[in-house]
C-alpha cells in the first residue's frame, strides 16, 4: 500500500490523458491561444498502462481518467480498453462532447460512471463560459449515457453572479432523472483569476436549496470528497464539494498523474515528482512514488491555510487546472 506520513492509504489514482481541450472555460484554461504540451512529452499509451500497473500492484483500486478533455486524445479508446483490463474501478471525467462516438470504448472498458462537467443549463451562458456552441450536443450525450444505464454525475463549479441563480434548476433536473448534481466551490489555480467574492460556499449552496426543497443528508462513504444529500421524491440526488470552506483532507486517498508524467500528491501541492523521465530511462519508479506520497502535507498542499476570504490567490504556487488534470 502507498501510505503517507499521516497514515492515509492512497488507493485512488487520477490520470490526466492530455492538457488539450475543445472548450476554453475561463476558470480552467483562460487563454484562447494556449500552448499545449507537445505529444512527445506526453505519456504514451503503453507508458500510461505501464505506470497504472505499478500503482495497481501497490493497492490502487480506482482510476479516474481526466484532462484537459480526455476524449479528444486520438488514442483515448485504446487507453480506456487497456486500463479496463486491470482489476480496478475505471471512471472518467469529461465535458461530454464526444460521448456518442466514444461510447463503444467506454462500454468495452467497463466504465459504469461518467462525470460530466456542465456549469449551466442555459445555452447562451454555456457559450459564454466554454466559448463553444455545443450545449445541445452535451445534453444529448447525457441522455445517451442514461439510456445505456451508465451512472451520470454532473460537476458544476458554482460562481457568484454567474450561475449561482441556477442551483434550483439543477436540483429540479434530479426530480425525474437518476443523476447526481455535484456543486463545487470555485478553487484558485494559476491563471484563473480567482477571488473570494466569486466563491459560493457550502453554506450558501445549502441555504439556497433549502428555500425550495427538503434535503436529507446521505451517509458518506469512506474517502468521499462530496457531502451528499437526497430530496424525497427525486430520482436523483445532489452533493457539495466544499474544498475551500470544509475540506476533506483527513481521509484523502488520491494521487494525480499529469499528462506529462508528473506525480502530484495533492491538487494544491507546490511540487511534483517526475515519473515519466525515469520510466523512459528504465529506472525503478516505485521509490519515487513512495517518497512523493510520504512528503504529502496534512491539508491542501500546505498552501491554502488561511480562511478563503483572506487568501491571496497570486501567492499560490501551482499549475493551471488544465495542466493538473483536476
Tab-separated table of C-alpha atoms in Angstrom, residues 124-301:
chain	number	residue	atom	x	y	z
A	124	UNK	CA	-26.316	31.169	-24.156
A	125	UNK	CA	-24.453	31.073	-20.864
A	126	UNK	CA	-22.838	27.774	-21.889
A	127	UNK	CA	-21.425	29.522	-24.948
A	128	UNK	CA	-20.146	32.379	-22.761
A	129	UNK	CA	-18.415	30.031	-20.299
A	130	UNK	CA	-16.951	27.497	-22.731
A	131	UNK	CA	-16.659	29.723	-25.824
A	132	UNK	CA	-18.131	26.818	-27.761
A	133	UNK	CA	-21.692	26.335	-29.057
A	134	UNK	CA	-22.068	22.696	-28.009
A	135	UNK	CA	-24.664	22.779	-25.234
A	136	UNK	CA	-27.294	20.670	-27.004
A	137	UNK	CA	-24.686	18.097	-28.003
A	138	UNK	CA	-23.648	17.684	-24.369
A	139	UNK	CA	-27.265	17.376	-23.175
A	140	UNK	CA	-27.977	14.780	-25.845
A	141	UNK	CA	-24.931	12.766	-24.798
A	142	UNK	CA	-26.018	12.832	-21.162
A	143	UNK	CA	-29.338	11.307	-22.222
A	144	UNK	CA	-27.408	8.705	-24.218
A	145	UNK	CA	-25.436	7.662	-21.139
A	146	UNK	CA	-28.602	7.382	-19.069
A	147	UNK	CA	-30.219	5.305	-21.811
A	148	UNK	CA	-27.322	2.850	-21.517
A	149	UNK	CA	-27.713	2.704	-17.717
A	150	UNK	CA	-24.386	4.416	-17.096
A	151	UNK	CA	-24.315	6.436	-13.868
A	152	UNK	CA	-24.004	10.155	-14.563
A	153	UNK	CA	-22.659	12.768	-12.176
A	154	UNK	CA	-22.805	16.427	-13.190
A	155	UNK	CA	-19.970	18.667	-11.958
A	156	UNK	CA	-20.907	22.346	-11.679
A	157	UNK	CA	-18.427	24.946	-10.425
A	158	UNK	CA	-20.650	27.498	-8.683
A	159	UNK	CA	-19.646	31.155	-9.015
A	160	UNK	CA	-21.415	34.203	-7.654
A	161	UNK	CA	-23.070	36.288	-10.307
A	162	UNK	CA	-22.503	33.656	-12.975
A	163	UNK	CA	-24.505	30.519	-12.235
A	164	UNK	CA	-25.492	30.620	-8.551
A	165	UNK	CA	-29.000	31.561	-9.718
A	166	UNK	CA	-29.265	28.169	-11.491
A	167	UNK	CA	-28.887	25.994	-8.394
A	168	UNK	CA	-32.647	25.379	-8.211
A	169	UNK	CA	-32.729	24.497	-11.928
A	170	UNK	CA	-30.068	21.841	-11.392
A	171	UNK	CA	-31.956	20.411	-8.417
A	172	UNK	CA	-35.161	20.373	-10.484
A	173	UNK	CA	-33.286	18.266	-13.048
A	174	UNK	CA	-32.911	15.491	-10.461
A	175	UNK	CA	-36.688	15.189	-9.994
A	176	UNK	CA	-37.204	12.680	-12.801
A	177	UNK	CA	-33.591	11.823	-13.708
A	178	UNK	CA	-31.282	9.435	-11.806
A	179	UNK	CA	-28.318	11.827	-11.868
A	180	UNK	CA	-26.218	13.314	-9.105
A	181	UNK	CA	-25.527	17.042	-9.256
A	182	UNK	CA	-22.185	17.934	-7.678
A	183	UNK	CA	-21.872	21.597	-6.741
A	184	UNK	CA	-18.183	22.531	-6.483
A	185	UNK	CA	-16.749	25.531	-4.673
A	186	UNK	CA	-14.671	27.717	-7.003
A	187	UNK	CA	-10.974	26.991	-6.300
A	188	UNK	CA	-7.853	29.067	-7.018
A	189	UNK	CA	-5.361	27.916	-9.644
A	190	UNK	CA	-2.726	29.618	-11.734
A	191	UNK	CA	-4.309	32.000	-14.236
A	192	UNK	CA	-7.980	31.527	-13.314
A	193	UNK	CA	-8.430	34.979	-11.725
A	194	UNK	CA	-9.879	33.542	-8.527
A	195	UNK	CA	-11.160	35.970	-5.915
A	196	UNK	CA	-13.041	35.167	-2.730
A	197	UNK	CA	-16.043	37.275	-3.733
A	198	UNK	CA	-16.668	34.951	-6.686
A	199	UNK	CA	-16.881	31.879	-4.461
A	200	UNK	CA	-20.274	30.468	-3.479
A	201	UNK	CA	-19.763	28.433	-0.326
A	202	UNK	CA	-21.178	25.166	1.001
A	203	UNK	CA	-23.403	27.051	3.453
A	204	UNK	CA	-24.682	29.370	0.720
A	205	UNK	CA	-25.424	26.456	-1.609
A	206	UNK	CA	-27.344	24.563	1.071
A	207	UNK	CA	-29.229	27.683	2.143
A	208	UNK	CA	-30.267	28.302	-1.456
A	209	UNK	CA	-31.539	24.738	-1.879
A	210	UNK	CA	-33.339	24.807	1.479
A	211	UNK	CA	-35.557	27.651	0.260
A	212	UNK	CA	-37.377	25.277	-2.112
A	213	UNK	CA	-36.589	21.711	-1.067
A	214	UNK	CA	-36.397	19.383	1.902
A	215	UNK	CA	-32.984	17.764	1.878
A	216	UNK	CA	-31.727	14.800	3.844
A	217	UNK	CA	-28.022	14.030	4.373
A	218	UNK	CA	-26.680	10.772	2.981
A	219	UNK	CA	-24.070	8.854	4.958
A	220	UNK	CA	-20.667	9.398	3.389
A	221	UNK	CA	-18.661	6.518	2.006
A	222	UNK	CA	-15.009	6.232	3.035
A	223	UNK	CA	-12.833	8.850	1.290
A	224	UNK	CA	-15.802	10.780	-0.120
A	225	UNK	CA	-14.893	14.306	-1.193
A	226	UNK	CA	-18.548	15.266	-1.574
A	227	UNK	CA	-21.160	15.872	1.102
A	228	UNK	CA	-24.206	14.097	-0.333
A	229	UNK	CA	-27.910	14.741	0.081
A	230	UNK	CA	-31.200	13.356	-1.175
A	231	UNK	CA	-34.522	15.081	-1.724
A	232	UNK	CA	-37.634	12.981	-1.036
A	233	UNK	CA	-39.454	12.189	-4.267
A	234	UNK	CA	-36.466	12.859	-6.515
A	235	UNK	CA	-34.904	10.108	-8.614
A	236	UNK	CA	-31.542	11.823	-8.461
A	237	UNK	CA	-29.520	13.450	-5.692
A	238	UNK	CA	-27.004	16.210	-5.113
A	239	UNK	CA	-23.713	16.753	-3.347
A	240	UNK	CA	-21.374	19.615	-2.496
A	241	UNK	CA	-17.594	19.527	-2.836
A	242	UNK	CA	-16.503	22.091	-0.251
A	243	UNK	CA	-12.741	22.228	-0.788
A	244	UNK	CA	-12.439	25.858	0.303
A	245	UNK	CA	-14.726	26.059	3.350
A	246	UNK	CA	-14.898	22.487	4.680
A	247	UNK	CA	-12.042	20.431	3.219
A	248	UNK	CA	-11.881	16.656	3.442
A	249	UNK	CA	-8.120	16.164	3.644
A	250	UNK	CA	-8.148	13.875	6.675
A	251	UNK	CA	-9.440	10.959	4.594
A	252	UNK	CA	-7.704	11.773	1.311
A	253	UNK	CA	-6.655	8.728	-0.725
A	254	UNK	CA	-5.943	10.468	-4.040
A	255	UNK	CA	-2.875	10.781	-6.249
A	256	UNK	CA	-2.680	12.695	-9.518
A	257	UNK	CA	-0.604	11.842	-12.559
A	258	UNK	CA	-0.351	14.720	-15.019
A	259	UNK	CA	-0.403	14.180	-18.769
A	260	UNK	CA	3.355	14.778	-18.913
A	261	UNK	CA	4.002	12.108	-16.301
A	262	UNK	CA	4.435	14.145	-13.112
A	263	UNK	CA	3.019	12.817	-9.853
A	264	UNK	CA	1.222	15.362	-7.651
A	265	UNK	CA	0.418	14.157	-4.158
A	266	UNK	CA	-2.248	16.853	-3.719
A	267	UNK	CA	-4.327	19.042	-6.011
A	268	UNK	CA	-2.736	22.080	-4.329
A	269	UNK	CA	0.818	20.807	-3.876
A	270	UNK	CA	3.531	23.237	-4.943
A	271	UNK	CA	5.800	20.412	-6.062
A	272	UNK	CA	5.637	17.303	-8.213
A	273	UNK	CA	7.696	14.211	-8.964
A	274	UNK	CA	8.690	13.233	-12.486
A	275	UNK	CA	7.847	9.608	-13.199
A	276	UNK	CA	7.904	9.621	-16.991
A	277	UNK	CA	11.579	10.537	-17.390
A	278	UNK	CA	12.809	7.822	-15.035
A	279	UNK	CA	10.368	5.332	-16.596
A	280	UNK	CA	11.828	6.027	-20.024
A	281	UNK	CA	15.303	5.532	-18.565
A	282	UNK	CA	14.264	2.136	-17.187
A	283	UNK	CA	14.606	3.286	-13.581
A	284	UNK	CA	12.628	1.858	-10.688
A	285	UNK	CA	9.936	4.459	-10.075
A	286	UNK	CA	8.301	2.853	-7.024
A	287	UNK	CA	10.700	4.592	-4.594
A	288	UNK	CA	9.826	7.904	-6.284
A	289	UNK	CA	6.108	7.266	-5.819
A	290	UNK	CA	6.553	6.301	-2.185
A	291	UNK	CA	8.739	9.323	-1.425
A	292	UNK	CA	6.271	11.680	-3.072
A	293	UNK	CA	3.329	10.420	-1.049
A	294	UNK	CA	5.315	10.361	2.195
A	295	UNK	CA	6.045	14.061	1.676
A	296	UNK	CA	2.368	14.949	1.328
A	297	UNK	CA	1.233	17.809	3.548
A	298	UNK	CA	-1.577	17.357	6.069
A	299	UNK	CA	-4.009	19.707	4.334
A	300	UNK	CA	-4.449	21.454	0.979
A	301	UNK	CA	-0.853	21.133	-0.090
